[in-house]
Amino acid sequence: MNVKGKVILSMLVVSTVIVVFWEYINSPEGSFLWLYHSKNSEVGDSSTQRGWWFQSWFNNGTQRYQEEEDIDKEKEEDRRELQLSDWFNPKKRPEVVTVRWKAPVVWEGTYNRAILENYYAKQKITVGLTVFAIGKYIEHYLEKFIISADKYFMVGHKVIFYIMVDDISRMPLVELGPLRSFKAFEIKPEKKWQDISMMRMKSIGEHIVGHIQHEVDFLFCMDVDQVFQDNFGVETLGQSVAQLQAWWYKANPDEFTYERRKASAAYIPFGQGDFYYHVAIFGGTPIQVLNITWECFKGILQDEKYNIEAEWHDESHLNKCFLLNKPTKPTKILSSEYYWDYYIGLPSDIKIVKISWQTKEYNVVRNNV
């Protein structure tokens, strides 16, 4: 058979197959190819069945596509960085300072807790909290601190308490709530309380490098002689977080008790400064806290070379670090509501006290020798 004959024969075969197939699918017996339920008398005729199958397939396919599109949108929302305008409204508190160099000053009423909680819940964050209790500070303050922190610190989120003591056998036994755990570390005691205060910067940095950076997303460092009174929540989280000092939050910068001696690494000249920060609370991401503690520790070592002790020890170095060091400059500032001294009274600015100072019995607790 020549080539032309083969072509004609092939066309006849294909045409026959198409006709047979078309007749078959239009027959009652052929409908099972389109819809398995064809033998069910409730379904109806084959043409209806085929129409139902196509519509069902199309609708299901469209629904799946829509669901996938919705999931993609949700993932995109999860990945999107939270913007300041999403949760912060400075106009809610016009009577106080609420913004500095684009950093929010967080006061009660300025933040939307629901938006923040929704955002951080999706991130599945873990927040760390370091606290030091040396000598008589253990018996005098530590138990109250842990109990109150367990109740009010980052409620609903995973928390790790890093407790630094000079004698683990004297640690109080406190039962923690869900999502809470603690790690206790025994550290070397110092002879003077000033050295204890300043050397904690070195200790925090070592623990961040050693393990904390792999365990938490955010880290706060706090003094032990304080007690939580209300929710200290996700509105406080940021890259670099500073705490306003209660006694100085309204003062003129030239009145601040910065270190004014030029020989000190903590020196801040008159005419500079925006706020006075309290070393009792600072935080941020682990890497930023590491940078903060390292800058402070470098300043402390430099002062030691010249036999200088800064006016307010590690707090003086912290203020210098936050003022002049761009990488560690605060990206979020906590109002004095987050750490208040009731000895001042309770002015109208202070709506809700989050943490309060404990009575400072220095004559008792600082005799650690």
PDB file of C-alpha atoms in Angstrom, residues 131-133 136-151 161 163 165 170-176 224-228 358:
ATOM      1  CA  VAL A 131      16.932  38.373  86.848  1.00  0.00           C
ATOM      2  CA  PHE A 132      19.818  38.432  89.327  1.00  0.00           C
ATOM      3  CA  ALA A 133      19.436  37.748  93.051  1.00  0.00           C
ATOM      4  CA  LYS A 136      20.084  38.594 100.833  1.00  0.00           C
ATOM      5  CA  TYR A 137      18.257  39.682  97.686  1.00  0.00           C
ATOM      6  CA  ILE A 138      17.264  36.012  97.273  1.00  0.00           C
ATOM      7  CA  GLU A 139      15.190  35.787 100.458  1.00  0.00           C
ATOM      8  CA  HIS A 140      14.057  39.384 100.389  1.00  0.00           C
ATOM      9  CA  TYR A 141      12.781  39.782  96.818  1.00  0.00           C
ATOM     10  CA  LEU A 142      13.112  36.758  94.510  1.00  0.00           C
ATOM     11  CA  GLU A 143       9.981  34.779  95.405  1.00  0.00           C
ATOM     12  CA  LYS A 144       7.639  37.775  95.036  1.00  0.00           C
ATOM     13  CA  PHE A 145       9.276  38.671  91.741  1.00  0.00           C
ATOM     14  CA  ILE A 146       8.858  35.179  90.253  1.00  0.00           C
ATOM     15  CA  ILE A 147       5.255  34.747  91.451  1.00  0.00           C
ATOM     16  CA  SER A 148       4.169  38.117  90.058  1.00  0.00           C
ATOM     17  CA  ALA A 149       6.086  37.620  86.786  1.00  0.00           C
ATOM     18  CA  ASP A 150       4.472  34.220  86.343  1.00  0.00           C
ATOM     19  CA  LYS A 151       1.064  35.893  86.643  1.00  0.00           C
ATOM     20  CA  PHE A 161      12.937  32.762  83.283  1.00  0.00           C
ATOM     21  CA  ILE A 163      17.473  33.174  87.285  1.00  0.00           C
ATOM     22  CA  VAL A 165      21.880  33.412  91.985  1.00  0.00           C
ATOM     23  CA  ARG A 170      18.442  29.018  98.533  1.00  0.00           C
ATOM     24  CA  MET A 171      16.181  29.320  95.491  1.00  0.00           C
ATOM     25  CA  PRO A 172      12.482  29.589  96.435  1.00  0.00           C
ATOM     26  CA  LEU A 173      10.227  26.770  95.236  1.00  0.00           C
ATOM     27  CA  VAL A 174       7.608  28.344  92.996  1.00  0.00           C
ATOM     28  CA  GLU A 175       5.155  26.384  90.848  1.00  0.00           C
ATOM     29  CA  LEU A 176       4.925  28.064  87.458  1.00  0.00           C
ATOM     30  CA  VAL A 224      14.722  41.635  91.261  1.00  0.00           C
ATOM     31  CA  ASP A 225      13.531  44.281  93.751  1.00  0.00           C
ATOM     32  CA  GLN A 226      10.263  44.963  91.930  1.00  0.00           C
ATOM     33  CA  VAL A 227       6.853  43.311  91.619  1.00  0.00           C
ATOM     34  CA  PHE A 228       4.480  42.971  88.655  1.00  0.00           C
ATOM     35  CA  GLN A 358       9.731  47.346  96.070  1.00  0.00           C
TER      36      GLN A 358
END
